[in-house]
Amino acid sequence: MEKTKKILFALILLALLLPILQENLKIFTVKPLKGAITAAGKKSFDWPGWFEGEYQAQQEKYLNENFGLRNLYLRINNQVEFDIFRQVHARTVVIGKQNYLYERGYIDAYSGRDFMAPDSLNQLTSNLRFIQDELKKLNIDFIVVFAPSKASYFPEFIPEKLLRKAQPTNYHYLSKSFKESGINFIDFNRWFLDMKKNSPYPLYPKCGTHWSVYGYTLVADSLSRYVETMCKMDLPELKIDSIVLSDTCRETDNDIGEGLNLLFDIKGYKMAYPVVHYIWEGKKKPRVLTIGDSYYWSLFGTGIASQIFEEPHFWYYYRFQLHRAGHDGFLSSGEVNFEKEIKQQQVIMILSTEIGLPTLGWGFIPEAVDYLSHDREKKINEFTKAIKRNPDWLKQVAEKASRRNIPLDSMIMLDAIYLYEEQKKNN
Amino acid sequence: MVFSSSIFLVYFLPLFLLVYYISDRKYKNFVLLFSSIIFYSWGAPKFIFVIIGTTLIDFLLVQAMDKTDPRWKRRFFLTLSVSINLGLLFYFKYSNFFVENVNSVLSVLGMKDILWTKLILPIGISFYTFETITYVVDVYRRVHAPLKNFWEYQLYIILFPKLIAGPIIRYHQIADQVTDRSANETFDDRLTGFFRFVLGLTKKVLIANVMGETADAIFAMDGNTLTSAAAWIGILAYTFQIYFDFSGYSDMAIGIARMVGFVFPENFNNPYTSQSITEFWRRWHMTLGAWMKNYLYIPLGGNRVSSARRLYFNLWFVFLVSGLWHGASWNFIIWGAYHGLFLVLERSFLTKWLEPLGKIPRTLLTFFIVVIGWVFFRIENFSDAIAFIQTMFSFHLKPLPELSVQFVSIFVLAIVLSFFTVSERGLRIQNYFYGNRHFNWGYATLSLVGIALFIICLGSITASGFNPFIYFRF
């Protein structure tokens, strides 16, 4: 009897020591957590920090996130809460019927909770039409693309309490006004809904935010056909050789599911993964700039965009500039020369889902209107004149130019652009 | 450092236990003392010097008192020691409150405020001050001889399982265990101690914290939007939060102590099954009640006073002090006075009046009185507390607050666990889980369940701050 007790207690002690052992010996391979996680940093010890309690507070945060097997214990907790209480530790995630997962913002957009005033929507339409016309004068084509929203595609699984009866939505209003205004507009939201019943493979995953791999492959083909017609060019052809069906999700097909950080994946349906090849012989690729959200990542990050467009540029939420050079690596640049970027394109595209419509373009549209109406140029010129007229200011700029070893005029222009950007931010 | 934190559960406790168990018997107290100093210093790095310094002074005073015979001399040392301890408690805990109230009076009289820099309260001071008083009083009363070694005395005061939130261990209850607890260092004690610890951790993390989240949200609501239903849910959630939090912490303290050979007194005994407020105080925070009885109520005369009026005054006074002990704020004093009032009423006529009602109605009535009392405990401002109670009884039920499945489930569980010992069978079940001796299969089951609960609680603790977006936002 005593032996049994000793063994049991040894087991208990081992269970208590397991995290420390794991941390130091890495006995098990533990899956990393998913999500937009900002890690707590480690604080180095110093006596002032110790006596003020800052060291302890920061260490506790750090150790709470980094102890051995922490990810496993967290997943166990998440699984228990999900199974028993249908509760998740992932912000804005909604558990729908039959465990279909959504992000709350898409449901709100579908339900019209973010509906903007018609005046704002009309102004937006007018600005887009202006941009389209002015770009055309520069031989640049302009397209607005609506990517399909999961809430629109699978409304039947949205919890009843989050639905609202027949409310106006930005999507319906803008679809109509874009058509009426003659804006070049592709509605993949409508297209997906039209295909939903007859599509041989899923266009949307159960536990992913974005269109399925199969879905965006079809989108890439359709988009290239549209651009082909618009630019009167013969673009490379995308050919689907075969479809691989899999129970294991790839790419973003399970991004919400993974973001729940459960112990076991939520059971979904088989997803389709096309095996494709491209025909480039005798084909031409246009230069395309896309201002888009995470849906365009599917085309850009996988390299599809590079197959059909010439070195495609992607302004991700109009915050980060990404070029894809070959198949490997990204170049990113902090400073965007707006004029230079615009002028080198043949096609400029804004791609967004319903959730992005209140902020469509993420700042690109007013910037483009400014530039194309020469307001931008005017304002930058005013700043260059102000610098040149003020001797002290000019002296400072000259010193900067000398330090950077660039011509004075270039430095004045850079400063003027900087001041224009700052003024825009403050307005 | 709190028990329900990753740093304690993953690093401090396992390493402490490992070092403790592999140490030779003659070093165990040193390991315990050193660990307790680390434990306290982590949370209060400056105040560790205060606690060590004051315990040294106390130790020397008690040594001197014990060596002397004349009663007046012994009384002198007793008074000096108690004054220093209460003085420190007053200084750190009550001086801010005192100055605030004096300044309120001065401002009414049109006079200038007293300038005062607010002091930070050393953690655990209310608990260890009361324990130092038991040491000097028990030695004074010759209930038990003083400890010969300063570090053993330091160990008694700073013993980490009970340092932050009790139980309040009177000196004579633990004196012999400090020097020799080999009789309680069996594997039975270690196993039952671990399970007791995990029970407490579960009560705190899986019940109290869930109740607390909803209680906090409701108490933070604007008075104008608060409905009667929300107010009742809020105060009931708080009622269970405070019970499972405090009793859970006591369970953890008792469990860890048992794992290292100490037997601590029980601190809670199903208080919400009480049939009177008098009984409630025999079941709630029992070690505080015992301290108040032995070191305040009895010195005031106890039950042996000449008049009923004096008896009632003593009772009520003790509860005022109990209230004040809980916090330096008028709402705690009001809460103490509220309970004191019911104790007096029960002593005078209420118990007899309520006798014919029967067990269940008396239990529900007592629970109702306690719940109302918690409103004063929770809400610092008196008029806000009254407004809250008015809302509770306004019966504007709609709209009903939205409650998560988790809250409703745990709320039901909290009710069951708080009241199931009303029945004999319930009491037997509780006694089994809280028992100290089992058969092998019992130990095996409890150990495995304990490990599983430990993992779930640790997962819950680490998940509580973890709520990321799927993707970064701009």
PDB file of C-alpha atoms in Angstrom, chain A residues 160-382:
ATOM      1  CA  GLU A 160     -30.195  33.807 -35.644  1.00  0.00           C
ATOM      2  CA  LYS A 161     -29.575  36.435 -33.005  1.00  0.00           C
ATOM      3  CA  LEU A 162     -26.929  38.116 -35.218  1.00  0.00           C
ATOM      4  CA  LEU A 163     -29.144  38.405 -38.275  1.00  0.00           C
ATOM      5  CA  ARG A 164     -31.290  41.429 -38.987  1.00  0.00           C
ATOM      6  CA  LYS A 165     -34.344  41.568 -41.170  1.00  0.00           C
ATOM      7  CA  ALA A 166     -33.928  43.182 -44.607  1.00  0.00           C
ATOM      8  CA  GLN A 167     -31.567  46.080 -43.922  1.00  0.00           C
ATOM      9  CA  PRO A 168     -29.748  48.117 -46.578  1.00  0.00           C
ATOM     10  CA  THR A 169     -26.099  47.155 -46.959  1.00  0.00           C
ATOM     11  CA  ASN A 170     -23.103  48.931 -48.463  1.00  0.00           C
ATOM     12  CA  TYR A 171     -22.588  46.011 -50.802  1.00  0.00           C
ATOM     13  CA  HIS A 172     -26.056  46.171 -52.376  1.00  0.00           C
ATOM     14  CA  TYR A 173     -26.017  49.951 -52.617  1.00  0.00           C
ATOM     15  CA  LEU A 174     -22.568  50.147 -54.209  1.00  0.00           C
ATOM     16  CA  SER A 175     -23.133  47.202 -56.586  1.00  0.00           C
ATOM     17  CA  LYS A 176     -26.100  49.074 -57.987  1.00  0.00           C
ATOM     18  CA  SER A 177     -24.464  52.498 -58.062  1.00  0.00           C
ATOM     19  CA  PHE A 178     -21.233  51.182 -59.611  1.00  0.00           C
ATOM     20  CA  LYS A 179     -23.215  49.572 -62.437  1.00  0.00           C
ATOM     21  CA  GLU A 180     -25.249  52.688 -62.984  1.00  0.00           C
ATOM     22  CA  SER A 181     -22.129  54.892 -62.984  1.00  0.00           C
ATOM     23  CA  GLY A 182     -20.285  52.727 -65.494  1.00  0.00           C
ATOM     24  CA  ILE A 183     -17.462  51.818 -63.125  1.00  0.00           C
ATOM     25  CA  ASN A 184     -15.459  48.747 -64.207  1.00  0.00           C
ATOM     26  CA  PHE A 185     -16.650  46.383 -61.555  1.00  0.00           C
ATOM     27  CA  ILE A 186     -16.400  42.616 -60.947  1.00  0.00           C
ATOM     28  CA  ASP A 187     -18.795  41.159 -58.404  1.00  0.00           C
ATOM     29  CA  PHE A 188     -17.286  37.840 -57.277  1.00  0.00           C
ATOM     30  CA  ASN A 189     -19.716  37.871 -54.348  1.00  0.00           C
ATOM     31  CA  ARG A 190     -22.630  37.466 -56.748  1.00  0.00           C
ATOM     32  CA  TRP A 191     -20.653  35.051 -58.910  1.00  0.00           C
ATOM     33  CA  PHE A 192     -19.934  32.721 -55.980  1.00  0.00           C
ATOM     34  CA  LEU A 193     -23.585  32.731 -54.935  1.00  0.00           C
ATOM     35  CA  ASP A 194     -24.621  31.907 -58.499  1.00  0.00           C
ATOM     36  CA  MET A 195     -22.171  28.975 -58.540  1.00  0.00           C
ATOM     37  CA  LYS A 196     -22.931  27.740 -55.025  1.00  0.00           C
ATOM     38  CA  LYS A 197     -25.522  25.125 -55.909  1.00  0.00           C
ATOM     39  CA  ASN A 198     -23.704  23.623 -58.861  1.00  0.00           C
ATOM     40  CA  SER A 199     -20.054  23.967 -57.943  1.00  0.00           C
ATOM     41  CA  PRO A 200     -18.437  20.504 -57.901  1.00  0.00           C
ATOM     42  CA  TYR A 201     -16.092  21.523 -55.105  1.00  0.00           C
ATOM     43  CA  PRO A 202     -16.391  23.841 -52.109  1.00  0.00           C
ATOM     44  CA  LEU A 203     -15.879  27.505 -52.886  1.00  0.00           C
ATOM     45  CA  TYR A 204     -15.681  28.358 -49.197  1.00  0.00           C
ATOM     46  CA  PRO A 205     -14.300  26.328 -46.298  1.00  0.00           C
ATOM     47  CA  LYS A 206     -16.213  25.656 -43.111  1.00  0.00           C
ATOM     48  CA  CYS A 207     -13.584  27.044 -40.760  1.00  0.00           C
ATOM     49  CA  GLY A 208     -11.739  29.555 -42.935  1.00  0.00           C
ATOM     50  CA  THR A 209     -12.320  33.262 -43.381  1.00  0.00           C
ATOM     51  CA  HIS A 210     -11.297  33.397 -47.028  1.00  0.00           C
ATOM     52  CA  TRP A 211     -12.372  31.809 -50.293  1.00  0.00           C
ATOM     53  CA  SER A 212     -11.101  28.237 -50.722  1.00  0.00           C
ATOM     54  CA  VAL A 213      -8.034  27.408 -52.771  1.00  0.00           C
ATOM     55  CA  TYR A 214     -10.373  26.036 -55.436  1.00  0.00           C
ATOM     56  CA  GLY A 215     -12.439  29.210 -55.212  1.00  0.00           C
ATOM     57  CA  TYR A 216      -9.583  31.619 -55.693  1.00  0.00           C
ATOM     58  CA  THR A 217      -8.140  29.507 -58.513  1.00  0.00           C
ATOM     59  CA  LEU A 218     -11.404  30.052 -60.381  1.00  0.00           C
ATOM     60  CA  VAL A 219     -11.245  33.750 -59.453  1.00  0.00           C
ATOM     61  CA  ALA A 220      -7.708  34.073 -60.823  1.00  0.00           C
ATOM     62  CA  ASP A 221      -8.802  32.596 -64.133  1.00  0.00           C
ATOM     63  CA  SER A 222     -11.884  34.798 -64.313  1.00  0.00           C
ATOM     64  CA  LEU A 223      -9.927  37.918 -63.347  1.00  0.00           C
ATOM     65  CA  SER A 224      -7.291  37.292 -66.009  1.00  0.00           C
ATOM     66  CA  ARG A 225     -10.010  36.843 -68.652  1.00  0.00           C
ATOM     67  CA  TYR A 226     -11.551  40.168 -67.616  1.00  0.00           C
ATOM     68  CA  VAL A 227      -8.214  42.006 -67.738  1.00  0.00           C
ATOM     69  CA  GLU A 228      -7.472  40.350 -71.058  1.00  0.00           C
ATOM     70  CA  THR A 229     -10.643  41.805 -72.557  1.00  0.00           C
ATOM     71  CA  MET A 230     -10.133  45.170 -70.969  1.00  0.00           C
ATOM     72  CA  CYS A 231      -6.493  45.556 -72.019  1.00  0.00           C
ATOM     73  CA  LYS A 232      -6.968  43.781 -75.330  1.00  0.00           C
ATOM     74  CA  MET A 233      -4.018  41.549 -74.491  1.00  0.00           C
ATOM     75  CA  ASP A 234      -3.563  37.794 -74.682  1.00  0.00           C
ATOM     76  CA  LEU A 235      -2.799  36.874 -71.078  1.00  0.00           C
ATOM     77  CA  PRO A 236      -1.274  33.567 -69.903  1.00  0.00           C
ATOM     78  CA  GLU A 237      -3.816  30.791 -69.503  1.00  0.00           C
ATOM     79  CA  LEU A 238      -4.407  28.948 -66.261  1.00  0.00           C
ATOM     80  CA  LYS A 239      -5.234  25.282 -66.782  1.00  0.00           C
ATOM     81  CA  ILE A 240      -6.497  22.961 -64.054  1.00  0.00           C
ATOM     82  CA  ASP A 241      -4.907  19.551 -64.627  1.00  0.00           C
ATOM     83  CA  SER A 242      -6.491  17.728 -61.727  1.00  0.00           C
ATOM     84  CA  ILE A 243      -8.095  18.171 -58.352  1.00  0.00           C
ATOM     85  CA  VAL A 244      -6.723  16.674 -55.154  1.00  0.00           C
ATOM     86  CA  LEU A 245      -9.368  16.190 -52.500  1.00  0.00           C
ATOM     87  CA  SER A 246      -8.148  16.292 -48.924  1.00  0.00           C
ATOM     88  CA  ASP A 247      -9.496  16.151 -45.388  1.00  0.00           C
ATOM     89  CA  THR A 248      -6.505  18.185 -44.285  1.00  0.00           C
ATOM     90  CA  CYS A 249      -6.918  21.886 -44.986  1.00  0.00           C
ATOM     91  CA  ARG A 250      -4.143  23.799 -46.681  1.00  0.00           C
ATOM     92  CA  GLU A 251      -3.226  27.495 -46.833  1.00  0.00           C
ATOM     93  CA  THR A 252      -5.996  29.641 -45.340  1.00  0.00           C
ATOM     94  CA  ASP A 253      -8.749  27.040 -45.614  1.00  0.00           C
ATOM     95  CA  ASN A 254      -8.711  26.566 -41.837  1.00  0.00           C
ATOM     96  CA  ASP A 255      -7.400  29.930 -40.675  1.00  0.00           C
ATOM     97  CA  ILE A 256     -10.204  30.613 -38.185  1.00  0.00           C
ATOM     98  CA  GLY A 257     -10.200  26.994 -37.023  1.00  0.00           C
ATOM     99  CA  GLU A 258      -6.470  27.155 -36.375  1.00  0.00           C
ATOM    100  CA  GLY A 259      -6.873  30.532 -34.731  1.00  0.00           C
ATOM    101  CA  LEU A 260      -9.121  28.960 -32.084  1.00  0.00           C
ATOM    102  CA  ASN A 261      -6.078  27.035 -30.893  1.00  0.00           C
ATOM    103  CA  LEU A 262      -8.024  23.919 -30.027  1.00  0.00           C
ATOM    104  CA  LEU A 263      -6.601  20.509 -29.275  1.00  0.00           C
ATOM    105  CA  PHE A 264      -8.517  18.884 -32.144  1.00  0.00           C
ATOM    106  CA  ASP A 265      -9.474  20.451 -35.464  1.00  0.00           C
ATOM    107  CA  ILE A 266     -13.167  20.994 -36.087  1.00  0.00           C
ATOM    108  CA  LYS A 267     -14.411  18.381 -38.514  1.00  0.00           C
ATOM    109  CA  GLY A 268     -15.094  19.894 -41.898  1.00  0.00           C
ATOM    110  CA  TYR A 269     -15.691  18.603 -45.420  1.00  0.00           C
ATOM    111  CA  LYS A 270     -13.164  17.591 -48.047  1.00  0.00           C
ATOM    112  CA  MET A 271     -11.483  20.548 -49.717  1.00  0.00           C
ATOM    113  CA  ALA A 272     -10.313  20.646 -53.319  1.00  0.00           C
ATOM    114  CA  TYR A 273      -6.770  21.589 -54.293  1.00  0.00           C
ATOM    115  CA  PRO A 274      -6.290  22.160 -58.006  1.00  0.00           C
ATOM    116  CA  VAL A 275      -3.088  21.133 -59.702  1.00  0.00           C
ATOM    117  CA  VAL A 276      -2.533  23.820 -62.337  1.00  0.00           C
ATOM    118  CA  HIS A 277      -0.186  24.753 -65.096  1.00  0.00           C
ATOM    119  CA  TYR A 278       0.117  27.924 -67.167  1.00  0.00           C
ATOM    120  CA  ILE A 279       0.481  28.523 -70.855  1.00  0.00           C
ATOM    121  CA  TRP A 280       2.867  31.456 -71.400  1.00  0.00           C
ATOM    122  CA  GLU A 281       3.881  30.785 -74.972  1.00  0.00           C
ATOM    123  CA  GLY A 282       3.125  33.885 -77.031  1.00  0.00           C
ATOM    124  CA  LYS A 283       1.301  35.475 -74.121  1.00  0.00           C
ATOM    125  CA  LYS A 284       1.728  38.892 -72.582  1.00  0.00           C
ATOM    126  CA  LYS A 285       1.457  39.949 -68.959  1.00  0.00           C
ATOM    127  CA  PRO A 286       0.173  43.376 -68.001  1.00  0.00           C
ATOM    128  CA  ARG A 287       1.600  45.388 -65.138  1.00  0.00           C
ATOM    129  CA  VAL A 288      -1.017  45.448 -62.414  1.00  0.00           C
ATOM    130  CA  LEU A 289      -1.134  47.302 -59.122  1.00  0.00           C
ATOM    131  CA  THR A 290      -3.672  45.977 -56.611  1.00  0.00           C
ATOM    132  CA  ILE A 291      -4.804  47.814 -53.537  1.00  0.00           C
ATOM    133  CA  GLY A 292      -6.350  44.970 -51.646  1.00  0.00           C
ATOM    134  CA  ASP A 293      -7.125  43.155 -48.451  1.00  0.00           C
ATOM    135  CA  SER A 294      -6.167  39.677 -47.268  1.00  0.00           C
ATOM    136  CA  TYR A 295      -8.225  38.038 -50.023  1.00  0.00           C
ATOM    137  CA  TYR A 296      -5.711  39.204 -52.601  1.00  0.00           C
ATOM    138  CA  TRP A 297      -2.982  37.567 -50.527  1.00  0.00           C
ATOM    139  CA  SER A 298      -4.303  34.219 -51.789  1.00  0.00           C
ATOM    140  CA  LEU A 299      -3.455  35.227 -55.345  1.00  0.00           C
ATOM    141  CA  PHE A 300      -0.325  37.185 -54.549  1.00  0.00           C
ATOM    142  CA  GLY A 301       1.292  35.075 -51.858  1.00  0.00           C
ATOM    143  CA  THR A 302       0.853  31.787 -53.717  1.00  0.00           C
ATOM    144  CA  GLY A 303       2.416  33.234 -56.863  1.00  0.00           C
ATOM    145  CA  ILE A 304      -0.684  32.989 -59.066  1.00  0.00           C
ATOM    146  CA  ALA A 305      -0.697  36.753 -59.608  1.00  0.00           C
ATOM    147  CA  SER A 306       2.916  36.595 -60.866  1.00  0.00           C
ATOM    148  CA  GLN A 307       1.895  33.986 -63.441  1.00  0.00           C
ATOM    149  CA  ILE A 308      -0.693  36.213 -65.059  1.00  0.00           C
ATOM    150  CA  PHE A 309       0.583  39.723 -64.276  1.00  0.00           C
ATOM    151  CA  GLU A 310       3.980  41.253 -64.854  1.00  0.00           C
ATOM    152  CA  GLU A 311       5.732  41.698 -61.479  1.00  0.00           C
ATOM    153  CA  PRO A 312       2.452  42.507 -59.749  1.00  0.00           C
ATOM    154  CA  HIS A 313       2.509  45.199 -57.082  1.00  0.00           C
ATOM    155  CA  PHE A 314       0.330  44.780 -54.050  1.00  0.00           C
ATOM    156  CA  TRP A 315      -0.501  47.571 -51.646  1.00  0.00           C
ATOM    157  CA  TYR A 316      -1.794  45.547 -48.730  1.00  0.00           C
ATOM    158  CA  TYR A 317      -4.511  47.650 -47.065  1.00  0.00           C
ATOM    159  CA  TYR A 318      -2.621  50.566 -48.616  1.00  0.00           C
ATOM    160  CA  ARG A 319      -0.166  50.194 -45.739  1.00  0.00           C
ATOM    161  CA  PHE A 320       2.517  47.891 -46.984  1.00  0.00           C
ATOM    162  CA  GLN A 321       3.993  47.812 -50.407  1.00  0.00           C
ATOM    163  CA  LEU A 322       4.884  44.376 -51.636  1.00  0.00           C
ATOM    164  CA  HIS A 323       6.528  43.280 -54.849  1.00  0.00           C
ATOM    165  CA  ARG A 324       7.001  39.675 -55.668  1.00  0.00           C
ATOM    166  CA  ALA A 325      10.351  39.021 -57.247  1.00  0.00           C
ATOM    167  CA  GLY A 326      10.369  35.568 -58.707  1.00  0.00           C
ATOM    168  CA  HIS A 327       9.010  32.839 -56.481  1.00  0.00           C
ATOM    169  CA  ASP A 328      11.138  33.543 -53.460  1.00  0.00           C
ATOM    170  CA  GLY A 329      11.111  36.395 -51.046  1.00  0.00           C
ATOM    171  CA  PHE A 330       9.438  39.729 -50.861  1.00  0.00           C
ATOM    172  CA  LEU A 331      10.727  43.213 -51.191  1.00  0.00           C
ATOM    173  CA  SER A 332       8.992  45.778 -49.080  1.00  0.00           C
ATOM    174  CA  SER A 333       9.536  49.474 -49.126  1.00  0.00           C
ATOM    175  CA  GLY A 334       8.415  52.060 -46.625  1.00  0.00           C
ATOM    176  CA  GLU A 335       8.382  55.002 -48.932  1.00  0.00           C
ATOM    177  CA  VAL A 336       5.979  54.983 -51.832  1.00  0.00           C
ATOM    178  CA  ASN A 337       6.544  57.277 -54.765  1.00  0.00           C
ATOM    179  CA  PHE A 338       2.909  57.539 -55.638  1.00  0.00           C
ATOM    180  CA  GLU A 339       3.290  59.112 -59.017  1.00  0.00           C
ATOM    181  CA  LYS A 340       6.044  56.780 -60.156  1.00  0.00           C
ATOM    182  CA  GLU A 341       4.098  53.702 -58.997  1.00  0.00           C
ATOM    183  CA  ILE A 342       0.875  54.748 -60.692  1.00  0.00           C
ATOM    184  CA  LYS A 343       2.445  55.714 -64.011  1.00  0.00           C
ATOM    185  CA  GLN A 344       4.218  52.396 -64.506  1.00  0.00           C
ATOM    186  CA  GLN A 345       0.994  50.327 -64.304  1.00  0.00           C
ATOM    187  CA  GLN A 346      -1.356  49.213 -67.032  1.00  0.00           C
ATOM    188  CA  VAL A 347      -4.110  48.189 -64.659  1.00  0.00           C
ATOM    189  CA  ILE A 348      -4.963  49.443 -61.170  1.00  0.00           C
ATOM    190  CA  MET A 349      -7.352  47.354 -59.163  1.00  0.00           C
ATOM    191  CA  ILE A 350      -9.040  47.820 -55.794  1.00  0.00           C
ATOM    192  CA  LEU A 351     -10.103  44.485 -54.281  1.00  0.00           C
ATOM    193  CA  SER A 352     -12.205  44.250 -51.149  1.00  0.00           C
ATOM    194  CA  THR A 353     -14.878  42.224 -49.399  1.00  0.00           C
ATOM    195  CA  GLU A 354     -18.042  43.668 -47.873  1.00  0.00           C
ATOM    196  CA  ILE A 355     -16.278  44.315 -44.567  1.00  0.00           C
ATOM    197  CA  GLY A 356     -13.845  46.716 -46.251  1.00  0.00           C
ATOM    198  CA  LEU A 357     -16.455  48.811 -48.048  1.00  0.00           C
ATOM    199  CA  PRO A 358     -16.771  51.586 -45.413  1.00  0.00           C
ATOM    200  CA  THR A 359     -13.033  52.192 -45.812  1.00  0.00           C
ATOM    201  CA  LEU A 360     -12.700  51.123 -49.420  1.00  0.00           C
ATOM    202  CA  GLY A 361      -9.183  51.776 -50.685  1.00  0.00           C
ATOM    203  CA  TRP A 362      -7.907  52.426 -47.148  1.00  0.00           C
ATOM    204  CA  GLY A 363      -6.761  55.921 -48.079  1.00  0.00           C
ATOM    205  CA  PHE A 364      -5.860  55.282 -51.710  1.00  0.00           C
ATOM    206  CA  ILE A 365      -8.994  56.911 -53.165  1.00  0.00           C
ATOM    207  CA  PRO A 366      -8.564  60.437 -51.713  1.00  0.00           C
ATOM    208  CA  GLU A 367      -4.838  60.245 -52.491  1.00  0.00           C
ATOM    209  CA  ALA A 368      -5.591  59.238 -56.056  1.00  0.00           C
ATOM    210  CA  VAL A 369      -8.217  61.984 -56.420  1.00  0.00           C
ATOM    211  CA  ASP A 370      -5.713  64.498 -55.081  1.00  0.00           C
ATOM    212  CA  TYR A 371      -3.041  63.346 -57.478  1.00  0.00           C
ATOM    213  CA  LEU A 372      -5.228  63.035 -60.523  1.00  0.00           C
ATOM    214  CA  SER A 373      -6.846  66.413 -59.948  1.00  0.00           C
ATOM    215  CA  HIS A 374      -3.290  67.750 -59.539  1.00  0.00           C
ATOM    216  CA  ASP A 375      -4.175  68.823 -56.019  1.00  0.00           C
ATOM    217  CA  ARG A 376      -1.403  66.671 -54.713  1.00  0.00           C
ATOM    218  CA  GLU A 377       1.106  68.201 -57.081  1.00  0.00           C
ATOM    219  CA  LYS A 378      -0.162  71.672 -56.227  1.00  0.00           C
ATOM    220  CA  LYS A 379       0.182  71.151 -52.506  1.00  0.00           C
ATOM    221  CA  ILE A 380       3.658  69.651 -52.786  1.00  0.00           C
ATOM    222  CA  ASN A 381       4.719  72.592 -54.964  1.00  0.00           C
ATOM    223  CA  GLU A 382       3.464  74.976 -52.336  1.00  0.00           C
TER     224      GLU A 382
END
